[in-house]
XYZ file of C-alpha atoms in Angstrom:
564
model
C 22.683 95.722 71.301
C 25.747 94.462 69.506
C 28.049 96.188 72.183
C 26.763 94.559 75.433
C 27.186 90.865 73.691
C 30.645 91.746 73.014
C 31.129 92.361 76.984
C 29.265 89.077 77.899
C 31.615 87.254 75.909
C 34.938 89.358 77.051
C 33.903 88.439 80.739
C 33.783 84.891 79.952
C 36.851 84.298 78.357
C 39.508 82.242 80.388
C 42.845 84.054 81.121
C 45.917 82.131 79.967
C 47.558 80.240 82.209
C 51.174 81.857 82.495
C 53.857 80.048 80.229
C 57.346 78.679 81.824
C 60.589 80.613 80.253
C 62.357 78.571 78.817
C 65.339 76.903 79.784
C 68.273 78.056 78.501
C 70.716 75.310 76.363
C 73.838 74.213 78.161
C 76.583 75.902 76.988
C 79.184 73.738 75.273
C 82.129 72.377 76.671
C 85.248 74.190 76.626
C 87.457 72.501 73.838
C 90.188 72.513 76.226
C 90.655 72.357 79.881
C 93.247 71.033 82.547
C 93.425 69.476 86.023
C 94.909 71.925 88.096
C 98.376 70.581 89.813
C 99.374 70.957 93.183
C 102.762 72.081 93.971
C 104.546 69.547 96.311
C 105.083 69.784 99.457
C 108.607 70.398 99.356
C 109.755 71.558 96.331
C 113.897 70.990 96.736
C 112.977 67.420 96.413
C 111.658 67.708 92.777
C 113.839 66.268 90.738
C 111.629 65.644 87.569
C 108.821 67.951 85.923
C 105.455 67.479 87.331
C 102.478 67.566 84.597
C 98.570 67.491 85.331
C 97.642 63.786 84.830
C 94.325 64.657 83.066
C 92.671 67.309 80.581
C 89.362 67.482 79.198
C 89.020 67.913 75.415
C 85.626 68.787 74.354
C 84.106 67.727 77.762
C 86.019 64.289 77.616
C 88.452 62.929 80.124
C 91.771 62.771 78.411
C 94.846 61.279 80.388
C 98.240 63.105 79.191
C 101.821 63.434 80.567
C 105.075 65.009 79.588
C 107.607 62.531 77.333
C 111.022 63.942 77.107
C 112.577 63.111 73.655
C 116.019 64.676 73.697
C 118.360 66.158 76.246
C 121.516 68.169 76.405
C 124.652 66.209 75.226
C 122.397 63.274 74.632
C 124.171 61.007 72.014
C 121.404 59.836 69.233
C 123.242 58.370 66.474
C 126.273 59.155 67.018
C 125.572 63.032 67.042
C 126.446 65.093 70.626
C 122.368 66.619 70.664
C 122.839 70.200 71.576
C 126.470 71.266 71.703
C 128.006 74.133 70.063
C 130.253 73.304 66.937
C 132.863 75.305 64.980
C 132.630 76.585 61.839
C 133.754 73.017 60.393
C 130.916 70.948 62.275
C 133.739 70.203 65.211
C 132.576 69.796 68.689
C 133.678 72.640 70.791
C 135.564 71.396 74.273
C 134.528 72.696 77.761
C 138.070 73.711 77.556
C 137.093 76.522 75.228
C 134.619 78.082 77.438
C 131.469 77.072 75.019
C 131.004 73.093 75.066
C 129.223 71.426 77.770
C 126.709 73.856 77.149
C 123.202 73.338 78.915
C 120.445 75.323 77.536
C 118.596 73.847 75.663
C 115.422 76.835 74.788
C 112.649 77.019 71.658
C 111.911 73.378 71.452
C 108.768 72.819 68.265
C 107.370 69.839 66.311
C 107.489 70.126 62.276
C 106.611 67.645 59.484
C 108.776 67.095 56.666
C 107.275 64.766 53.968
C 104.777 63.088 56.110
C 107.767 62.648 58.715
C 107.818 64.296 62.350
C 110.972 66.575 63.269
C 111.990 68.056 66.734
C 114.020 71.431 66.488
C 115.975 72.568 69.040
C 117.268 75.845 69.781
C 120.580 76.307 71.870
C 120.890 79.225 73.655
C 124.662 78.796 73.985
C 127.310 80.938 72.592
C 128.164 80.156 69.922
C 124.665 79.343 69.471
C 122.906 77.105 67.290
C 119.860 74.853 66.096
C 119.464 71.021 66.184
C 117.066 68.478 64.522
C 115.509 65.142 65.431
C 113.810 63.025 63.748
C 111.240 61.004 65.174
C 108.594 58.182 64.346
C 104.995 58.552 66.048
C 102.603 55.434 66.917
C 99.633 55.469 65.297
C 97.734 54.181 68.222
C 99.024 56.129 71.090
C 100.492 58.994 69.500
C 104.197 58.431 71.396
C 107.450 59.190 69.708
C 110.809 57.478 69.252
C 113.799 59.526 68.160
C 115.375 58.323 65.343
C 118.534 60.543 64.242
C 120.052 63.845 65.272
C 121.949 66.171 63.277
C 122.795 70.128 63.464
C 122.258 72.813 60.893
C 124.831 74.039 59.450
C 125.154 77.654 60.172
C 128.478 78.432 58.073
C 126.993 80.435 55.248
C 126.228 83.190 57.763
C 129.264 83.087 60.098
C 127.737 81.019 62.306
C 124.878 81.908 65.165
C 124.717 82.731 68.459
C 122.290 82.680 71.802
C 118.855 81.050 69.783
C 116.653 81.868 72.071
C 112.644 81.521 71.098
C 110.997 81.095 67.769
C 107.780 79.961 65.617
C 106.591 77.380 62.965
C 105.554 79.601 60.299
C 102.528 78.745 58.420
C 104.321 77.225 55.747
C 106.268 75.298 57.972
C 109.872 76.748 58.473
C 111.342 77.668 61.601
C 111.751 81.283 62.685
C 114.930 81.455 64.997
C 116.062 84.240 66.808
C 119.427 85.653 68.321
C 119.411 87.364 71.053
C 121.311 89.578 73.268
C 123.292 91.858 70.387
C 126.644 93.107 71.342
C 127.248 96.990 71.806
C 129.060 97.522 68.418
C 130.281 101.085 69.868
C 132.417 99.611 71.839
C 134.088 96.726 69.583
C 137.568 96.428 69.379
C 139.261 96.266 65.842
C 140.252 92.676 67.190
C 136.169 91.912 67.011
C 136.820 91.969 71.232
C 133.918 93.283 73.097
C 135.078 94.638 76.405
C 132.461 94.481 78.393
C 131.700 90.895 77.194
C 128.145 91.586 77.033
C 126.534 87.904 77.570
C 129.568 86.498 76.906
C 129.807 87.368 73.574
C 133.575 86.801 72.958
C 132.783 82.992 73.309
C 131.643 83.592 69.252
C 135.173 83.728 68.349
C 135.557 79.918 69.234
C 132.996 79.504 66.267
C 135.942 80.660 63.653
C 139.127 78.317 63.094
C 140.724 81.455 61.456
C 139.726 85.372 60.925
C 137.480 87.106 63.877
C 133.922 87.541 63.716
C 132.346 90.781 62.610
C 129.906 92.267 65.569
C 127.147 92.895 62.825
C 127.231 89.083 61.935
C 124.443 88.293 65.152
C 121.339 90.179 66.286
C 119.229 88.463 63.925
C 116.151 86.323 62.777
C 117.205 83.498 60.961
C 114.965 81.208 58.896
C 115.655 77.648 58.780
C 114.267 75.274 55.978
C 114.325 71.873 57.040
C 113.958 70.054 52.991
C 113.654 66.725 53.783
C 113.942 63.826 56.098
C 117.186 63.278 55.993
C 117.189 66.793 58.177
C 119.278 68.486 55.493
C 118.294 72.105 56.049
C 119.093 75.879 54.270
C 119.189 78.957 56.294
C 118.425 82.283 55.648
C 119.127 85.658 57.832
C 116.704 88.500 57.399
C 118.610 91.114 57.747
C 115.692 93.327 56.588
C 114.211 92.773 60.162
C 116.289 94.635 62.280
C 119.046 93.755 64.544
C 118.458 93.869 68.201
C 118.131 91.591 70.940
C 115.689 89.053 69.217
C 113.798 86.473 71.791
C 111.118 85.552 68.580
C 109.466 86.711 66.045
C 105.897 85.764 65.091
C 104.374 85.764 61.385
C 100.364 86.783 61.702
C 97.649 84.909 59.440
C 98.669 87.375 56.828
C 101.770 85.568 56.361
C 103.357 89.302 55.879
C 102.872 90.856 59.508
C 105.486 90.034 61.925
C 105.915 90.899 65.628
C 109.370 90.905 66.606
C 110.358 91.014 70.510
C 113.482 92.377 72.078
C 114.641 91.597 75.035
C 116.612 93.399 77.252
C 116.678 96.584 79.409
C 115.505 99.930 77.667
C 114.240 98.055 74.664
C 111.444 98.063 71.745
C 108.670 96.163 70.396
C 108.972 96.055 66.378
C 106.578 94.831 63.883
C 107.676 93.755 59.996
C 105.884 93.953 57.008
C 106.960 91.777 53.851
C 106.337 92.349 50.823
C 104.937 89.527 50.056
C 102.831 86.303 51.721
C 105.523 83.538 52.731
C 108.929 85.854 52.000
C 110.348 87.768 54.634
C 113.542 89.351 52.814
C 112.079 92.047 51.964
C 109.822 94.585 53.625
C 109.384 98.111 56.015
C 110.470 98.137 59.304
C 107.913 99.776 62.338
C 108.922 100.489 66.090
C 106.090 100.991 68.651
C 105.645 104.031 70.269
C 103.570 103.916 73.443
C 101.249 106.883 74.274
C 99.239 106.632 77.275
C 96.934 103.444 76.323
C 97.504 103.524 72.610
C 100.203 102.216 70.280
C 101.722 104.472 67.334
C 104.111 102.988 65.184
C 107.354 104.724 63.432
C 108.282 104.224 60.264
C 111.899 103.227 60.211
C 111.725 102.606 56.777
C 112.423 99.419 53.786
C 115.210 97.074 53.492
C 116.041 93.822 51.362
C 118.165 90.849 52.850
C 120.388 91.574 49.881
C 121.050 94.872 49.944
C 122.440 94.584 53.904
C 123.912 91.566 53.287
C 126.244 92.482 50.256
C 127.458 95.270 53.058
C 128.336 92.404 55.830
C 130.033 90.360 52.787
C 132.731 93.596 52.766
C 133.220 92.867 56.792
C 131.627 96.483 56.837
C 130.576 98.755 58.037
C 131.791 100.110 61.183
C 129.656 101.909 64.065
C 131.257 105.571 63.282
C 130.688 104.915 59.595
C 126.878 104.783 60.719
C 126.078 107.548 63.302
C 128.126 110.633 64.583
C 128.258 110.809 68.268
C 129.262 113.166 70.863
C 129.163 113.949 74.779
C 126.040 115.562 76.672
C 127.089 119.017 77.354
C 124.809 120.532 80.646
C 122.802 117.588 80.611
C 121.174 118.269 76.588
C 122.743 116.925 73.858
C 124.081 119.458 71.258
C 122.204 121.386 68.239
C 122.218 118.756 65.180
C 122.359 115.543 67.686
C 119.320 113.547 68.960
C 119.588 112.471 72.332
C 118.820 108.374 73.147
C 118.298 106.261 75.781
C 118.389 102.706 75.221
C 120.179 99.545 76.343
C 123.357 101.020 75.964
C 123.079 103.938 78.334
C 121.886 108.353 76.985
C 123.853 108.582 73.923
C 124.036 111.899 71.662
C 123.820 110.370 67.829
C 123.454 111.658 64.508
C 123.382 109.789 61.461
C 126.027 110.140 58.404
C 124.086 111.139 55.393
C 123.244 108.109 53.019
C 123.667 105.634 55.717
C 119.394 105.681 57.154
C 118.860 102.354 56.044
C 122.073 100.674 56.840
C 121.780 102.684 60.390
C 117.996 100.943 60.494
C 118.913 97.624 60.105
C 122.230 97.272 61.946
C 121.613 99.828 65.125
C 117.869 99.304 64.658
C 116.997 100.279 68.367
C 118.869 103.368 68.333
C 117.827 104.350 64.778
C 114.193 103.803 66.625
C 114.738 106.141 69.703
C 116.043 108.573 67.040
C 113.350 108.672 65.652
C 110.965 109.179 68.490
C 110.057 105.304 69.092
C 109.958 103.900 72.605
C 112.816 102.117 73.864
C 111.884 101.764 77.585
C 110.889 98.141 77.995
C 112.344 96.057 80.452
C 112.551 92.129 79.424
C 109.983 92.087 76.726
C 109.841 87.988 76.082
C 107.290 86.014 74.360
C 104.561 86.879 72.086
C 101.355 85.027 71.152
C 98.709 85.905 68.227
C 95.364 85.268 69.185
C 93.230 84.898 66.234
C 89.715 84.253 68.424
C 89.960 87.945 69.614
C 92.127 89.496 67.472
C 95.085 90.428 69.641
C 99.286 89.738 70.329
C 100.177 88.918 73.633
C 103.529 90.349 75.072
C 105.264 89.116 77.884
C 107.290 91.792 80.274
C 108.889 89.339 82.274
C 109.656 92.090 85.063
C 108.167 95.571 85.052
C 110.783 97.745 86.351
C 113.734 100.560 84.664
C 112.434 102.346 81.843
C 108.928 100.975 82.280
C 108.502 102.898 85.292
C 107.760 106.844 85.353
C 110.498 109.868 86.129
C 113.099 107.352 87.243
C 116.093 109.287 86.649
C 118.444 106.120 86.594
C 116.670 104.527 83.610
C 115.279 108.203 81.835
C 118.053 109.833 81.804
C 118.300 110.977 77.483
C 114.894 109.405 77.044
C 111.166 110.867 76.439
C 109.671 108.669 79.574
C 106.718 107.381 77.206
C 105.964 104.966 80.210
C 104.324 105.144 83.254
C 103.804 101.771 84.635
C 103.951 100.964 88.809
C 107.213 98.778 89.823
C 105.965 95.126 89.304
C 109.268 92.579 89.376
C 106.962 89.291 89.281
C 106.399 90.596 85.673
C 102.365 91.507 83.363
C 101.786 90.335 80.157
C 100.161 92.809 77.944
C 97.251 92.542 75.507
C 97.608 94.493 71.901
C 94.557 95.255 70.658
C 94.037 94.891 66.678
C 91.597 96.915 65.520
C 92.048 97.230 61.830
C 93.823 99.313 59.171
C 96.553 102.053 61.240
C 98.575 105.181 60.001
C 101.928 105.659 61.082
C 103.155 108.869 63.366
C 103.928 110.304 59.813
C 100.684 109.829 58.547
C 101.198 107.489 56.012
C 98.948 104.333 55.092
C 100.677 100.849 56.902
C 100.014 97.693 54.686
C 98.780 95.742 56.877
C 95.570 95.106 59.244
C 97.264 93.507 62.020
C 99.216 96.202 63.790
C 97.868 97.287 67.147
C 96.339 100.327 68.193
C 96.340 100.507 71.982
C 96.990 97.808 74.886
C 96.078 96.364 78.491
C 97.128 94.174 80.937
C 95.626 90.636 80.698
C 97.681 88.686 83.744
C 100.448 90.202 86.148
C 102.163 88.987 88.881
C 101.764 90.168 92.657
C 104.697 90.286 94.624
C 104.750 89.334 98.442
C 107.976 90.775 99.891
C 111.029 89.030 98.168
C 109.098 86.650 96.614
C 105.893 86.128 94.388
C 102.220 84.760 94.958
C 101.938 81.252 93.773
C 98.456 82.100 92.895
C 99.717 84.214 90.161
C 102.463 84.386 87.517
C 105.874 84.931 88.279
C 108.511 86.467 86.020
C 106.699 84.768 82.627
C 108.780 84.052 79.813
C 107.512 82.124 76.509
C 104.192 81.925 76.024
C 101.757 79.724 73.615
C 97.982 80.737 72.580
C 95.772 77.794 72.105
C 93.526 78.626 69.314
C 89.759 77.845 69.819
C 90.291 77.469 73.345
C 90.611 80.700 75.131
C 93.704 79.320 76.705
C 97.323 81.163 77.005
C 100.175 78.838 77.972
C 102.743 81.043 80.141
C 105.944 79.349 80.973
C 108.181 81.113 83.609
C 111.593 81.805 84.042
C 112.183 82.676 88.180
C 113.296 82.250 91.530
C 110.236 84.153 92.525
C 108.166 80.876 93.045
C 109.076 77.572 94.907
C 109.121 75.680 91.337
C 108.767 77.536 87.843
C 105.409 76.945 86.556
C 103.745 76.596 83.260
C 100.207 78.029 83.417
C 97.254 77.841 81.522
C 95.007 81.506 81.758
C 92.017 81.963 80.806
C 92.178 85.219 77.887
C 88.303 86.002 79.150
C 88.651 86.112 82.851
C 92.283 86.357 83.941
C 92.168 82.311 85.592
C 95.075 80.676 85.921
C 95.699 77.131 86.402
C 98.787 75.368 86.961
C 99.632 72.620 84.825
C 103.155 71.986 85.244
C 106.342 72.492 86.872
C 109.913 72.009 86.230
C 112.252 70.492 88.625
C 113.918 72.713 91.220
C 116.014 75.239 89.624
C 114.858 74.530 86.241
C 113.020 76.984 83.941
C 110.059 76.427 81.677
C 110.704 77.180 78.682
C 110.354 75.781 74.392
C 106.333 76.210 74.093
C 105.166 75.871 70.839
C 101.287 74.332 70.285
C 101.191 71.479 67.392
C 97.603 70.934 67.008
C 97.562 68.021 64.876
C 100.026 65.836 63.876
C 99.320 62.367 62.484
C 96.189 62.807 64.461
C 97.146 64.183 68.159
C 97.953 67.304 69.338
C 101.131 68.681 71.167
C 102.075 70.923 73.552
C 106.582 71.160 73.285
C 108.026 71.967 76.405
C 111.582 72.606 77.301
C 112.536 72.161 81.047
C 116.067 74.557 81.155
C 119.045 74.233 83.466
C 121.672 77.079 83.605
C 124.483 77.787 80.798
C 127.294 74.886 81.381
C 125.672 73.790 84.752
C 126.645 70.956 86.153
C 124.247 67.738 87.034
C 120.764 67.366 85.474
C 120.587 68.517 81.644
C 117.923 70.318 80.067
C 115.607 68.392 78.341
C 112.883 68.839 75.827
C 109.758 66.697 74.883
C 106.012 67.023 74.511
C 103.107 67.682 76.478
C 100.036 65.430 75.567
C 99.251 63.399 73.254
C 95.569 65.311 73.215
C 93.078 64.374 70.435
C 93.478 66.563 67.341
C 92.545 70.255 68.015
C 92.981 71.832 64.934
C 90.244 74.304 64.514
């Protein structure tokens, strides 16, 4: 009978009353959000920047605002801040076609033995880097600027056009030069007839002999040694020449991404040889395929070994590369046909001289050797370390971007394919771990990407551009921990350039400032934590020798610390 007591007691058993799921923790805060601005209602009256009033750090209310700390020919102790100077320190005169000048660009915060310094990049010609030094409250994290002096730029003949840059992680500044001159067409007099970006202004930089056209192109390092702003600087002429807008070291402290901008241009990425020394190392140029990135090996350089070259005023383009007309629309046998910012060229290059051709012509040498050299206006670039990818700005997408356009392909491959966009995308490049190069040889390094996306773009409406959506971006900043890229716009596209804030997960934008009419945004660089508050530089940008207002740079903040 043992079976029917076991059913008796089944049948009395209570069911279980059904349990509640439960509820789900709130999600934390973000660590960093903004108050969306408004633009005003008529935006030909704004005659000062506009910044969101209010952020929220961590899920508290933060008020911020935008302090300007230096502006173009300001005078702080006794120094004329951001005007170009000759090779003896002498203030260049408006006369001479390069003072007045009013661009003030790359605009970052750096600390120098417990002392706060403001470097400024001019993107004048000649160009040129200045340095402030401030003092900080304690309390409310504000700054007063102190001194002003220049670096001194005469060990390397001088610079020209400094146009973006980066605080390394050990705390120099990467500079940049952009806009190289077409050294095919130099005149022995170092005259450039086609004054490409006006770069015959660069003589006034010499009170005797002529500038060589391989003297600018470059990424300069600056070392700022003390608080007195004295400062060394270094060119890497094992980087390439081209049209540098930045470079960006990666965690590595060996993996560089280097930008060129221009029309028919490349993306490059550097190598050191070591953590925390960038004159020596190989050289790669992108090559886009569909959705994926390949990269070209174009091979190792030192500093030293290109600079004792430039010391001999040497060498000249035909002493690098062989060239020669397009006969029936092909380039001969023995020649590899090009197309890059200078127009379909037929080159070959003189035996013995592949390195010195890498380094000094380092976009052709590229499209020699099968790289792609079709991007149009490739700006800024941002590392993202929370998902693992670089950011690159194409502030229009339009020439060699586009597919089969015979104006732009002509003596090119036509790796691209992209759809006519001129508000501009910014791209995503995906890291995904160790890479070969189109050779087949092992890269040393992690942190070169493998394919890419499109994380924001613009969308034009007639001759204009939503102002829902970026316009013609420029510099850009990535926030770490926060999921937030700063995109800073240089266009007429939009009733007031805007500095956004977009969301890496979802595509959201959200506008958090603007310049004044007929200023750019420009100078981002994220600080975030100095003497206990973080910083956001910003550069507001007038035109080169406009007249009226004067570019200005300062600080957007102060927010509590965010250092990860």
């Amino acid at each position: 009978m043992p079976a029917p007591l076991l059913l008796v007691l089944l049948s009395c058993a209570k069911t279980p009353a059904p349990t509640e799921p439960p509820v789900p923790a709130a999600p934390p805060p973000p660590l960093l959000a903004f108050e969306p601005l408004d633009l005003p209602a008529d935006p030909t009256a704004a005659t000062e920047a506009r910044v969101s009033p209010q952020a929220w750090v961590r899920g508290e209310a933060v008020t911020i605002g935008w302090q300007r700390l230096v502006e173009a020919g300001q005078v702080i102790d006794g120094e004329v801040f951001g005007e170009p100077r000759d090779i003896t320190g002498a203030l260049l005169s408006p006369e001479s076609g390069s003072g007045n000048c009013n661009t003030l660009d790359f605009s970052a915060l750096m600390e120098v033995d417990g002392t706060p310094i403001l470097v400024s990049h001019t993107e004048c010609q000649p160009g040129g880097v200045y340095l402030a030094r401030l003092a900080q409250d304690a309390g409310t994290g504000a700054f007063t600027v102190e001194a002003a002096r220049p670096v001194d730029f005469s060990g390397v003949r001088g610079t020209n056009l400094n146009c973006a840059g980066q605080i390394t992680p050990w705390g120099t500044l990467l500079s940049s030069e952009e806009y190289e001159t077409n050294a095919r067409t130099i005149q022995p007099d170092g005259v450039d007839p086609a004054d490409h970006q006006g770069y015959n202004l660069v003589h006034n930089y010499f009170t005797e002999g002529i500038p060589h056209v391989y003297d600018y192109g470059w990424i300069p390092e600056v070392t700022v040694k003390d608080a007195d702003l004295a400062a060394d600087v270094a060119k890497h002429y094992a980087m390439g020449r081209f049209s540098h807008e930045l470079g960006i070291v990666l965690p590595d402290e060996r993996t560089v991404y280097l930008s060129d901008d221009g029309w028919s241009v490349g993306l490059y990425v550097f190598v050191a040889d070591a953590p925390r020394d960038l004159s020596a190392g190989v050289l790669y140029a992108a090559r886009f395929d569909g959705e994926s990135l390949r990269w070209v090996n174009l091979g190792h350089a030192t500093d030293a070994d290109i600079a004792e070259v430039l010391a001999r005023r040497e060498p000249a383009f035909d002493q690098l590369f062989e060239s020669t007309e397009r006969v029936d629309g092909a380039c001969p046998e023995g020649f590899g046909s090009v197309r890059t910012t200078w127009g379909p060229e037929c080159l070959r290059v003189r035996e013995g001289m592949e390195t010195l051709a890498s380094r000094l012509e380092t976009r052709r040498y590229a499209a020699l050797l099968g790289a792609t050299t079709e991007l149009n206006k490739h700006e800024g670039l941002a590392y993202d370390p929370d998902l693992n990818r670089v950011y690159a700005v194409i502030s229009s997408v339009d020439g060699g971007m586009l597919a089969a356009d015979p104006k732009w392909d002509e003596g090119g491959p036509d790796h691209l394919g992209f759809e006519r966009n001129v508000c501009g995308a910014i791209l995503s490049l995906e890291i995904e771990g160790p890479q070969t190069d189109t050779a087949g040889a092992a890269i040393d390094s992690a942190l070169l990407a493998s394919r890419f996306g499109v994380l924001t773009e613009g969308r034009p409406e007639g001759e204009a551009c939503a102002v829902d959506a970026i316009a013609n971006p420029d510099n850009i900043a990535y926030l770490p921990g926060s999921g937030l890229l700063m995109i800073a716009e240089d266009t007429g596209k939009h009733p007031l350039d805007t500095l956004w804030a977009a969301d890496t997960t979802t595509g959201a934008l959200t506008r958090v400032a603007t310049a004044p009419h007929k200023a750019e945004v420009t100078g981002l660089q994220w600080t975030p934590d100095l003497g206990g508050f973080g910083y956001l530089t910003v550069t507001f940008q007038y035109g080169w020798r406009s007249e009226g207002p004067r570019s200005t740079a300062g600080v957007l903040g102060p927010f509590p610390t965010l250092a990860p």
